Amino acid sequence: FLALSGACFGEGQVIDLPAGNIDITPTILKLFGHDISTEIDGRILIEALRIRDPQDEKTPEEITLSSTNQSGAVSHLNITRLGSTRYLNRAWVENA
């Protein structure tokens, strides 16, 4: 859960895209007009801004990665990728 408040953010929005603490710094830097280094992790929370360029919005891609160990157990990671930022949605193991 992440809540944002202030004149720069839309009112009454519920956004289903993933977000995390890692996204706060790039979002604040954008609001203050600073250039955002490619060395900063996270992304600008474009969808939460009151004024935004639709060209900046990214389409989420959900991916499930799986791997089987020697005993036959299968480990799964379900992630969502937005641009270069990845969010872990769920991880689980299925025993053989």
PDB file of N, CA and C in Angstrom:
ATOM      1  N   PHE A   1       0.847  -1.175   0.000  1.00  0.00           N
ATOM      2  CA  PHE A   1       0.000   0.000   0.000  1.00  0.00           C
ATOM      3  C   PHE A   1       0.888   1.231   0.000  1.00  0.00           C
ATOM      4  N   LEU A   2       0.619   2.146  -0.888  1.00  0.00           N
ATOM      5  CA  LEU A   2       1.354   3.400  -0.953  1.00  0.00           C
ATOM      6  C   LEU A   2       0.340   4.508  -1.166  1.00  0.00           C
ATOM      7  N   ALA A   3       0.349   5.509  -0.311  1.00  0.00           N
ATOM      8  CA  ALA A   3      -0.568   6.642  -0.436  1.00  0.00           C
ATOM      9  C   ALA A   3       0.238   7.907  -0.693  1.00  0.00           C
ATOM     10  N   LEU A   4      -0.218   8.710  -1.644  1.00  0.00           N
ATOM     11  CA  LEU A   4       0.431   9.976  -1.991  1.00  0.00           C
ATOM     12  C   LEU A   4      -0.594  11.086  -1.864  1.00  0.00           C
ATOM     13  N   SER A   5      -0.147  12.235  -1.379  1.00  0.00           N
ATOM     14  CA  SER A   5      -1.065  13.347  -1.193  1.00  0.00           C
ATOM     15  C   SER A   5      -0.368  14.643  -1.548  1.00  0.00           C
ATOM     16  N   GLY A   6      -1.120  15.571  -2.090  1.00  0.00           N
ATOM     17  CA  GLY A   6      -0.575  16.884  -2.419  1.00  0.00           C
ATOM     18  C   GLY A   6      -1.112  17.362  -3.755  1.00  0.00           C
ATOM     19  N   ALA A   7      -0.823  18.609  -4.053  1.00  0.00           N
ATOM     20  CA  ALA A   7      -1.350  19.244  -5.250  1.00  0.00           C
ATOM     21  C   ALA A   7      -0.866  18.593  -6.546  1.00  0.00           C
ATOM     22  N   CYS A   8       0.263  17.901  -6.501  1.00  0.00           N
ATOM     23  CA  CYS A   8       0.823  17.290  -7.706  1.00  0.00           C
ATOM     24  C   CYS A   8       0.192  15.954  -8.050  1.00  0.00           C
ATOM     25  N   PHE A   9      -0.571  15.397  -7.126  1.00  0.00           N
ATOM     26  CA  PHE A   9      -1.113  14.055  -7.309  1.00  0.00           C
ATOM     27  C   PHE A   9      -2.609  14.099  -7.564  1.00  0.00           C
ATOM     28  N   GLY A  10      -3.098  13.139  -8.337  1.00  0.00           N
ATOM     29  CA  GLY A  10      -4.521  13.035  -8.618  1.00  0.00           C
ATOM     30  C   GLY A  10      -5.289  12.716  -7.345  1.00  0.00           C
ATOM     31  N   GLU A  11      -6.560  13.107  -7.317  1.00  0.00           N
ATOM     32  CA  GLU A  11      -7.404  12.862  -6.142  1.00  0.00           C
ATOM     33  C   GLU A  11      -8.265  11.633  -6.331  1.00  0.00           C
ATOM     34  N   GLY A  12      -8.427  10.868  -5.263  1.00  0.00           N
ATOM     35  CA  GLY A  12      -9.360   9.763  -5.241  1.00  0.00           C
ATOM     36  C   GLY A  12      -9.037   8.624  -6.189  1.00  0.00           C
ATOM     37  N   GLN A  13      -7.803   8.501  -6.583  1.00  0.00           N
ATOM     38  CA  GLN A  13      -7.414   7.449  -7.506  1.00  0.00           C
ATOM     39  C   GLN A  13      -7.048   6.182  -6.756  1.00  0.00           C
ATOM     40  N   VAL A  14      -7.424   5.068  -7.310  1.00  0.00           N
ATOM     41  CA  VAL A  14      -6.910   3.778  -6.873  1.00  0.00           C
ATOM     42  C   VAL A  14      -6.206   3.201  -8.089  1.00  0.00           C
ATOM     43  N   ILE A  15      -4.916   3.015  -7.967  1.00  0.00           N
ATOM     44  CA  ILE A  15      -4.103   2.563  -9.093  1.00  0.00           C
ATOM     45  C   ILE A  15      -3.676   1.134  -8.814  1.00  0.00           C
ATOM     46  N   ASP A  16      -3.930   0.263  -9.754  1.00  0.00           N
ATOM     47  CA  ASP A  16      -3.624  -1.151  -9.573  1.00  0.00           C
ATOM     48  C   ASP A  16      -2.216  -1.540 -10.011  1.00  0.00           C
ATOM     49  N   LEU A  17      -1.436  -0.597 -10.482  1.00  0.00           N
ATOM     50  CA  LEU A  17      -0.063  -0.903 -10.874  1.00  0.00           C
ATOM     51  C   LEU A  17       0.804  -1.052  -9.631  1.00  0.00           C
ATOM     52  N   PRO A  18       1.815  -1.906  -9.695  1.00  0.00           N
ATOM     53  CA  PRO A  18       2.687  -2.052  -8.531  1.00  0.00           C
ATOM     54  C   PRO A  18       3.521  -0.797  -8.295  1.00  0.00           C
ATOM     55  N   ALA A  19       3.821  -0.550  -7.036  1.00  0.00           N
ATOM     56  CA  ALA A  19       4.667   0.572  -6.631  1.00  0.00           C
ATOM     57  C   ALA A  19       5.324   0.191  -5.315  1.00  0.00           C
ATOM     58  N   GLY A  20       6.420   0.836  -5.006  1.00  0.00           N
ATOM     59  CA  GLY A  20       7.103   0.543  -3.754  1.00  0.00           C
ATOM     60  C   GLY A  20       7.922   1.729  -3.292  1.00  0.00           C
ATOM     61  N   ASN A  21       8.530   1.558  -2.135  1.00  0.00           N
ATOM     62  CA  ASN A  21       9.384   2.612  -1.571  1.00  0.00           C
ATOM     63  C   ASN A  21      10.472   3.038  -2.543  1.00  0.00           C
ATOM     64  N   ILE A  22      10.927   2.121  -3.361  1.00  0.00           N
ATOM     65  CA  ILE A  22      12.010   2.404  -4.301  1.00  0.00           C
ATOM     66  C   ILE A  22      11.608   3.466  -5.332  1.00  0.00           C
ATOM     67  N   ASP A  23      10.303   3.674  -5.506  1.00  0.00           N
ATOM     68  CA  ASP A  23       9.797   4.625  -6.505  1.00  0.00           C
ATOM     69  C   ASP A  23       9.628   6.046  -5.966  1.00  0.00           C
ATOM     70  N   ILE A  24       9.735   6.229  -4.677  1.00  0.00           N
ATOM     71  CA  ILE A  24       9.492   7.546  -4.088  1.00  0.00           C
ATOM     72  C   ILE A  24      10.557   8.554  -4.513  1.00  0.00           C
ATOM     73  N   THR A  25      11.830   8.190  -4.446  1.00  0.00           N
ATOM     74  CA  THR A  25      12.906   9.130  -4.796  1.00  0.00           C
ATOM     75  C   THR A  25      12.805   9.622  -6.238  1.00  0.00           C
ATOM     76  N   PRO A  26      12.693   8.735  -7.234  1.00  0.00           N
ATOM     77  CA  PRO A  26      12.598   9.272  -8.599  1.00  0.00           C
ATOM     78  C   PRO A  26      11.347  10.127  -8.829  1.00  0.00           C
ATOM     79  N   THR A  27      10.250   9.795  -8.150  1.00  0.00           N
ATOM     80  CA  THR A  27       9.024  10.578  -8.293  1.00  0.00           C
ATOM     81  C   THR A  27       9.211  11.989  -7.724  1.00  0.00           C
ATOM     82  N   ILE A  28       9.803  12.088  -6.548  1.00  0.00           N
ATOM     83  CA  ILE A  28      10.040  13.395  -5.931  1.00  0.00           C
ATOM     84  C   ILE A  28      11.031  14.220  -6.751  1.00  0.00           C
ATOM     85  N   LEU A  29      12.095  13.578  -7.244  1.00  0.00           N
ATOM     86  CA  LEU A  29      13.057  14.300  -8.084  1.00  0.00           C
ATOM     87  C   LEU A  29      12.369  14.871  -9.320  1.00  0.00           C
ATOM     88  N   LYS A  30      11.475  14.111  -9.929  1.00  0.00           N
ATOM     89  CA  LYS A  30      10.714  14.590 -11.100  1.00  0.00           C
ATOM     90  C   LYS A  30       9.867  15.799 -10.728  1.00  0.00           C
ATOM     91  N   LEU A  31       9.184  15.739  -9.569  1.00  0.00           N
ATOM     92  CA  LEU A  31       8.323  16.843  -9.143  1.00  0.00           C
ATOM     93  C   LEU A  31       9.111  18.129  -8.903  1.00  0.00           C
ATOM     94  N   PHE A  32      10.369  17.996  -8.446  1.00  0.00           N
ATOM     95  CA  PHE A  32      11.207  19.169  -8.208  1.00  0.00           C
ATOM     96  C   PHE A  32      11.997  19.584  -9.446  1.00  0.00           C
ATOM     97  N   GLY A  33      11.758  18.909 -10.576  1.00  0.00           N
ATOM     98  CA  GLY A  33      12.384  19.304 -11.833  1.00  0.00           C
ATOM     99  C   GLY A  33      13.818  18.867 -12.008  1.00  0.00           C
ATOM    100  N   HIS A  34      14.270  17.918 -11.216  1.00  0.00           N
ATOM    101  CA  HIS A  34      15.648  17.432 -11.336  1.00  0.00           C
ATOM    102  C   HIS A  34      15.745  16.330 -12.380  1.00  0.00           C
ATOM    103  N   ASP A  35      16.910  16.265 -13.005  1.00  0.00           N
ATOM    104  CA  ASP A  35      17.178  15.151 -13.917  1.00  0.00           C
ATOM    105  C   ASP A  35      17.322  13.888 -13.091  1.00  0.00           C
ATOM    106  N   ILE A  36      16.864  12.797 -13.633  1.00  0.00           N
ATOM    107  CA  ILE A  36      16.910  11.538 -12.912  1.00  0.00           C
ATOM    108  C   ILE A  36      17.997  10.680 -13.527  1.00  0.00           C
ATOM    109  N   SER A  37      18.979  10.377 -12.717  1.00  0.00           N
ATOM    110  CA  SER A  37      20.116   9.579 -13.145  1.00  0.00           C
ATOM    111  C   SER A  37      19.665   8.166 -13.475  1.00  0.00           C
ATOM    112  N   THR A  38      20.314   7.571 -14.453  1.00  0.00           N
ATOM    113  CA  THR A  38      20.016   6.174 -14.778  1.00  0.00           C
ATOM    114  C   THR A  38      20.530   5.245 -13.679  1.00  0.00           C
ATOM    115  N   GLU A  39      21.308   5.778 -12.749  1.00  0.00           N
ATOM    116  CA  GLU A  39      21.831   4.969 -11.648  1.00  0.00           C
ATOM    117  C   GLU A  39      20.831   4.835 -10.504  1.00  0.00           C
ATOM    118  N   ILE A  40      19.744   5.591 -10.549  1.00  0.00           N
ATOM    119  CA  ILE A  40      18.730   5.521  -9.496  1.00  0.00           C
ATOM    120  C   ILE A  40      17.774   4.384  -9.812  1.00  0.00           C
ATOM    121  N   ASP A  41      17.539   3.547  -8.819  1.00  0.00           N
ATOM    122  CA  ASP A  41      16.571   2.462  -8.991  1.00  0.00           C
ATOM    123  C   ASP A  41      15.163   3.012  -8.831  1.00  0.00           C
ATOM    124  N   GLY A  42      14.195   2.250  -9.283  1.00  0.00           N
ATOM    125  CA  GLY A  42      12.805   2.661  -9.173  1.00  0.00           C
ATOM    126  C   GLY A  42      12.369   3.426 -10.410  1.00  0.00           C
ATOM    127  N   ARG A  43      11.119   3.877 -10.356  1.00  0.00           N
ATOM    128  CA  ARG A  43      10.552   4.576 -11.497  1.00  0.00           C
ATOM    129  C   ARG A  43       9.722   5.751 -11.011  1.00  0.00           C
ATOM    130  N   ILE A  44       9.446   6.669 -11.910  1.00  0.00           N
ATOM    131  CA  ILE A  44       8.550   7.778 -11.611  1.00  0.00           C
ATOM    132  C   ILE A  44       7.126   7.229 -11.639  1.00  0.00           C
ATOM    133  N   LEU A  45       6.366   7.528 -10.613  1.00  0.00           N
ATOM    134  CA  LEU A  45       4.982   7.058 -10.544  1.00  0.00           C
ATOM    135  C   LEU A  45       4.090   7.970 -11.384  1.00  0.00           C
ATOM    136  N   ILE A  46       4.287   7.902 -12.693  1.00  0.00           N
ATOM    137  CA  ILE A  46       3.593   8.754 -13.651  1.00  0.00           C
ATOM    138  C   ILE A  46       2.083   8.683 -13.466  1.00  0.00           C
ATOM    139  N   GLU A  47       1.574   7.480 -13.246  1.00  0.00           N
ATOM    140  CA  GLU A  47       0.127   7.283 -13.168  1.00  0.00           C
ATOM    141  C   GLU A  47      -0.509   7.983 -11.972  1.00  0.00           C
ATOM    142  N   ALA A  48       0.291   8.380 -10.984  1.00  0.00           N
ATOM    143  CA  ALA A  48      -0.239   9.049  -9.793  1.00  0.00           C
ATOM    144  C   ALA A  48      -0.223  10.577  -9.921  1.00  0.00           C
ATOM    145  N   LEU A  49       0.463  11.102 -10.926  1.00  0.00           N
ATOM    146  CA  LEU A  49       0.599  12.549 -11.067  1.00  0.00           C
ATOM    147  C   LEU A  49      -0.659  13.175 -11.666  1.00  0.00           C
ATOM    148  N   ARG A  50      -0.974  14.363 -11.207  1.00  0.00           N
ATOM    149  CA  ARG A  50      -2.130  15.093 -11.726  1.00  0.00           C
ATOM    150  C   ARG A  50      -1.898  15.486 -13.186  1.00  0.00           C
ATOM    151  N   ILE A  51      -0.723  16.011 -13.486  1.00  0.00           N
ATOM    152  CA  ILE A  51      -0.366  16.408 -14.848  1.00  0.00           C
ATOM    153  C   ILE A  51       0.714  15.455 -15.330  1.00  0.00           C
ATOM    154  N   ARG A  52       0.416  14.762 -16.435  1.00  0.00           N
ATOM    155  CA  ARG A  52       1.377  13.780 -16.934  1.00  0.00           C
ATOM    156  C   ARG A  52       1.281  13.678 -18.449  1.00  0.00           C
ATOM    157  N   ASP A  53       2.352  13.230 -19.036  1.00  0.00           N
ATOM    158  CA  ASP A  53       2.397  12.997 -20.474  1.00  0.00           C
ATOM    159  C   ASP A  53       2.075  11.530 -20.713  1.00  0.00           C
ATOM    160  N   PRO A  54       0.995  11.221 -21.415  1.00  0.00           N
ATOM    161  CA  PRO A  54       0.625   9.818 -21.651  1.00  0.00           C
ATOM    162  C   PRO A  54       1.734   9.003 -22.321  1.00  0.00           C
ATOM    163  N   GLN A  55       2.638   9.679 -23.035  1.00  0.00           N
ATOM    164  CA  GLN A  55       3.743   8.973 -23.680  1.00  0.00           C
ATOM    165  C   GLN A  55       4.718   8.386 -22.651  1.00  0.00           C
ATOM    166  N   ASP A  56       4.724   8.926 -21.436  1.00  0.00           N
ATOM    167  CA  ASP A  56       5.626   8.437 -20.390  1.00  0.00           C
ATOM    168  C   ASP A  56       5.099   7.170 -19.712  1.00  0.00           C
ATOM    169  N   GLU A  57       3.808   6.883 -19.886  1.00  0.00           N
ATOM    170  CA  GLU A  57       3.216   5.731 -19.212  1.00  0.00           C
ATOM    171  C   GLU A  57       3.679   4.440 -19.861  1.00  0.00           C
ATOM    172  N   LYS A  58       3.937   3.451 -19.030  1.00  0.00           N
ATOM    173  CA  LYS A  58       4.417   2.158 -19.497  1.00  0.00           C
ATOM    174  C   LYS A  58       3.334   1.102 -19.297  1.00  0.00           C
ATOM    175  N   THR A  59       3.337   0.116 -20.155  1.00  0.00           N
ATOM    176  CA  THR A  59       2.401  -0.995 -20.037  1.00  0.00           C
ATOM    177  C   THR A  59       3.037  -2.079 -19.179  1.00  0.00           C
ATOM    178  N   PRO A  60       2.338  -2.539 -18.145  1.00  0.00           N
ATOM    179  CA  PRO A  60       2.919  -3.578 -17.295  1.00  0.00           C
ATOM    180  C   PRO A  60       2.978  -4.919 -18.019  1.00  0.00           C
ATOM    181  N   GLU A  61       4.018  -5.677 -17.725  1.00  0.00           N
ATOM    182  CA  GLU A  61       4.187  -7.016 -18.280  1.00  0.00           C
ATOM    183  C   GLU A  61       4.354  -7.983 -17.115  1.00  0.00           C
ATOM    184  N   GLU A  62       3.463  -8.949 -17.006  1.00  0.00           N
ATOM    185  CA  GLU A  62       3.539  -9.936 -15.924  1.00  0.00           C
ATOM    186  C   GLU A  62       4.219 -11.195 -16.458  1.00  0.00           C
ATOM    187  N   ILE A  63       5.182 -11.688 -15.680  1.00  0.00           N
ATOM    188  CA  ILE A  63       5.990 -12.830 -16.091  1.00  0.00           C
ATOM    189  C   ILE A  63       6.067 -13.815 -14.927  1.00  0.00           C
ATOM    190  N   THR A  64       5.989 -15.099 -15.229  1.00  0.00           N
ATOM    191  CA  THR A  64       6.235 -16.120 -14.218  1.00  0.00           C
ATOM    192  C   THR A  64       7.453 -16.917 -14.658  1.00  0.00           C
ATOM    193  N   LEU A  65       8.458 -16.964 -13.781  1.00  0.00           N
ATOM    194  CA  LEU A  65       9.678 -17.732 -14.021  1.00  0.00           C
ATOM    195  C   LEU A  65       9.620 -18.984 -13.166  1.00  0.00           C
ATOM    196  N   SER A  66      10.056 -20.119 -13.725  1.00  0.00           N
ATOM    197  CA  SER A  66      10.012 -21.378 -12.990  1.00  0.00           C
ATOM    198  C   SER A  66      11.336 -22.106 -13.133  1.00  0.00           C
ATOM    199  N   SER A  67      11.692 -22.854 -12.090  1.00  0.00           N
ATOM    200  CA  SER A  67      12.917 -23.648 -12.096  1.00  0.00           C
ATOM    201  C   SER A  67      12.685 -24.912 -11.283  1.00  0.00           C
ATOM    202  N   THR A  68      13.188 -26.031 -11.786  1.00  0.00           N
ATOM    203  CA  THR A  68      13.044 -27.311 -11.100  1.00  0.00           C
ATOM    204  C   THR A  68      14.382 -27.705 -10.484  1.00  0.00           C
ATOM    205  N   ASN A  69      14.350 -28.129  -9.210  1.00  0.00           N
ATOM    206  CA  ASN A  69      15.593 -28.567  -8.577  1.00  0.00           C
ATOM    207  C   ASN A  69      15.787 -30.071  -8.784  1.00  0.00           C
ATOM    208  N   GLN A  70      16.866 -30.617  -8.216  1.00  0.00           N
ATOM    209  CA  GLN A  70      17.209 -32.029  -8.440  1.00  0.00           C
ATOM    210  C   GLN A  70      16.173 -32.996  -7.887  1.00  0.00           C
ATOM    211  N   SER A  71      15.445 -32.604  -6.857  1.00  0.00           N
ATOM    212  CA  SER A  71      14.445 -33.504  -6.274  1.00  0.00           C
ATOM    213  C   SER A  71      13.079 -33.373  -6.963  1.00  0.00           C
ATOM    214  N   GLY A  72      12.982 -32.502  -7.936  1.00  0.00           N
ATOM    215  CA  GLY A  72      11.750 -32.361  -8.695  1.00  0.00           C
ATOM    216  C   GLY A  72      10.836 -31.240  -8.234  1.00  0.00           C
ATOM    217  N   ALA A  73      11.188 -30.543  -7.158  1.00  0.00           N
ATOM    218  CA  ALA A  73      10.373 -29.415  -6.702  1.00  0.00           C
ATOM    219  C   ALA A  73      10.518 -28.254  -7.689  1.00  0.00           C
ATOM    220  N   VAL A  74       9.416 -27.587  -7.949  1.00  0.00           N
ATOM    221  CA  VAL A  74       9.427 -26.472  -8.896  1.00  0.00           C
ATOM    222  C   VAL A  74       9.208 -25.172  -8.128  1.00  0.00           C
ATOM    223  N   SER A  75      10.154 -24.234  -8.265  1.00  0.00           N
ATOM    224  CA  SER A  75      10.048 -22.908  -7.657  1.00  0.00           C
ATOM    225  C   SER A  75       9.550 -21.939  -8.724  1.00  0.00           C
ATOM    226  N   HIS A  76       8.620 -21.072  -8.320  1.00  0.00           N
ATOM    227  CA  HIS A  76       8.043 -20.093  -9.242  1.00  0.00           C
ATOM    228  C   HIS A  76       8.208 -18.686  -8.666  1.00  0.00           C
ATOM    229  N   LEU A  77       8.489 -17.742  -9.545  1.00  0.00           N
ATOM    230  CA  LEU A  77       8.492 -16.320  -9.209  1.00  0.00           C
ATOM    231  C   LEU A  77       7.558 -15.629 -10.194  1.00  0.00           C
ATOM    232  N   ASN A  78       6.604 -14.870  -9.682  1.00  0.00           N
ATOM    233  CA  ASN A  78       5.714 -14.092 -10.527  1.00  0.00           C
ATOM    234  C   ASN A  78       6.077 -12.629 -10.322  1.00  0.00           C
ATOM    235  N   ILE A  79       6.457 -11.964 -11.401  1.00  0.00           N
ATOM    236  CA  ILE A  79       6.881 -10.570 -11.320  1.00  0.00           C
ATOM    237  C   ILE A  79       6.098  -9.723 -12.320  1.00  0.00           C
ATOM    238  N   THR A  80       6.024  -8.435 -12.027  1.00  0.00           N
ATOM    239  CA  THR A  80       5.505  -7.461 -12.982  1.00  0.00           C
ATOM    240  C   THR A  80       6.647  -6.529 -13.337  1.00  0.00           C
ATOM    241  N   ARG A  81       6.805  -6.296 -14.629  1.00  0.00           N
ATOM    242  CA  ARG A  81       7.846  -5.390 -15.103  1.00  0.00           C
ATOM    243  C   ARG A  81       7.171  -4.157 -15.691  1.00  0.00           C
ATOM    244  N   LEU A  82       7.594  -2.979 -15.215  1.00  0.00           N
ATOM    245  CA  LEU A  82       7.154  -1.691 -15.760  1.00  0.00           C
ATOM    246  C   LEU A  82       8.416  -0.956 -16.175  1.00  0.00           C
ATOM    247  N   GLY A  83       8.657  -0.880 -17.451  1.00  0.00           N
ATOM    248  CA  GLY A  83       9.918  -0.312 -17.908  1.00  0.00           C
ATOM    249  C   GLY A  83      11.044  -1.218 -17.443  1.00  0.00           C
ATOM    250  N   SER A  84      12.040  -0.650 -16.783  1.00  0.00           N
ATOM    251  CA  SER A  84      13.158  -1.453 -16.288  1.00  0.00           C
ATOM    252  C   SER A  84      13.000  -1.840 -14.818  1.00  0.00           C
ATOM    253  N   THR A  85      11.898  -1.460 -14.193  1.00  0.00           N
ATOM    254  CA  THR A  85      11.671  -1.776 -12.786  1.00  0.00           C
ATOM    255  C   THR A  85      10.833  -3.045 -12.680  1.00  0.00           C
ATOM    256  N   ARG A  86      11.264  -3.938 -11.786  1.00  0.00           N
ATOM    257  CA  ARG A  86      10.558  -5.206 -11.590  1.00  0.00           C
ATOM    258  C   ARG A  86      10.035  -5.287 -10.167  1.00  0.00           C
ATOM    259  N   TYR A  87       8.839  -5.839 -10.024  1.00  0.00           N
ATOM    260  CA  TYR A  87       8.192  -5.997  -8.724  1.00  0.00           C
ATOM    261  C   TYR A  87       7.845  -7.468  -8.525  1.00  0.00           C
ATOM    262  N   LEU A  88       8.214  -8.006  -7.377  1.00  0.00           N
ATOM    263  CA  LEU A  88       7.874  -9.384  -7.046  1.00  0.00           C
ATOM    264  C   LEU A  88       6.444  -9.425  -6.546  1.00  0.00           C
ATOM    265  N   ASN A  89       5.586 -10.164  -7.241  1.00  0.00           N
ATOM    266  CA  ASN A  89       4.191 -10.312  -6.849  1.00  0.00           C
ATOM    267  C   ASN A  89       3.994 -11.502  -5.925  1.00  0.00           C
ATOM    268  N   ARG A  90       4.652 -12.591  -6.271  1.00  0.00           N
ATOM    269  CA  ARG A  90       4.396 -13.838  -5.544  1.00  0.00           C
ATOM    270  C   ARG A  90       5.529 -14.807  -5.824  1.00  0.00           C
ATOM    271  N   ALA A  91       5.858 -15.636  -4.846  1.00  0.00           N
ATOM    272  CA  ALA A  91       6.806 -16.733  -5.000  1.00  0.00           C
ATOM    273  C   ALA A  91       6.223 -17.959  -4.309  1.00  0.00           C
ATOM    274  N   TRP A  92       6.374 -19.125  -4.945  1.00  0.00           N
ATOM    275  CA  TRP A  92       5.840 -20.350  -4.342  1.00  0.00           C
ATOM    276  C   TRP A  92       6.604 -21.558  -4.880  1.00  0.00           C
ATOM    277  N   VAL A  93       6.472 -22.666  -4.151  1.00  0.00           N
ATOM    278  CA  VAL A  93       7.138 -23.918  -4.509  1.00  0.00           C
ATOM    279  C   VAL A  93       6.080 -25.004  -4.616  1.00  0.00           C
ATOM    280  N   GLU A  94       6.210 -25.796  -5.641  1.00  0.00           N
ATOM    281  CA  GLU A  94       5.375 -26.987  -5.810  1.00  0.00           C
ATOM    282  C   GLU A  94       6.279 -28.202  -5.630  1.00  0.00           C
ATOM    283  N   ASN A  95       6.004 -28.997  -4.617  1.00  0.00           N
ATOM    284  CA  ASN A  95       6.823 -30.177  -4.368  1.00  0.00           C
ATOM    285  C   ASN A  95       6.476 -31.284  -5.351  1.00  0.00           C
ATOM    286  N   ALA A  96       7.491 -32.067  -5.682  1.00  0.00           N
ATOM    287  CA  ALA A  96       7.313 -33.177  -6.646  1.00  0.00           C
ATOM    288  C   ALA A  96       6.472 -34.293  -6.054  1.00  0.00           C
TER     289      ALA A  96
END
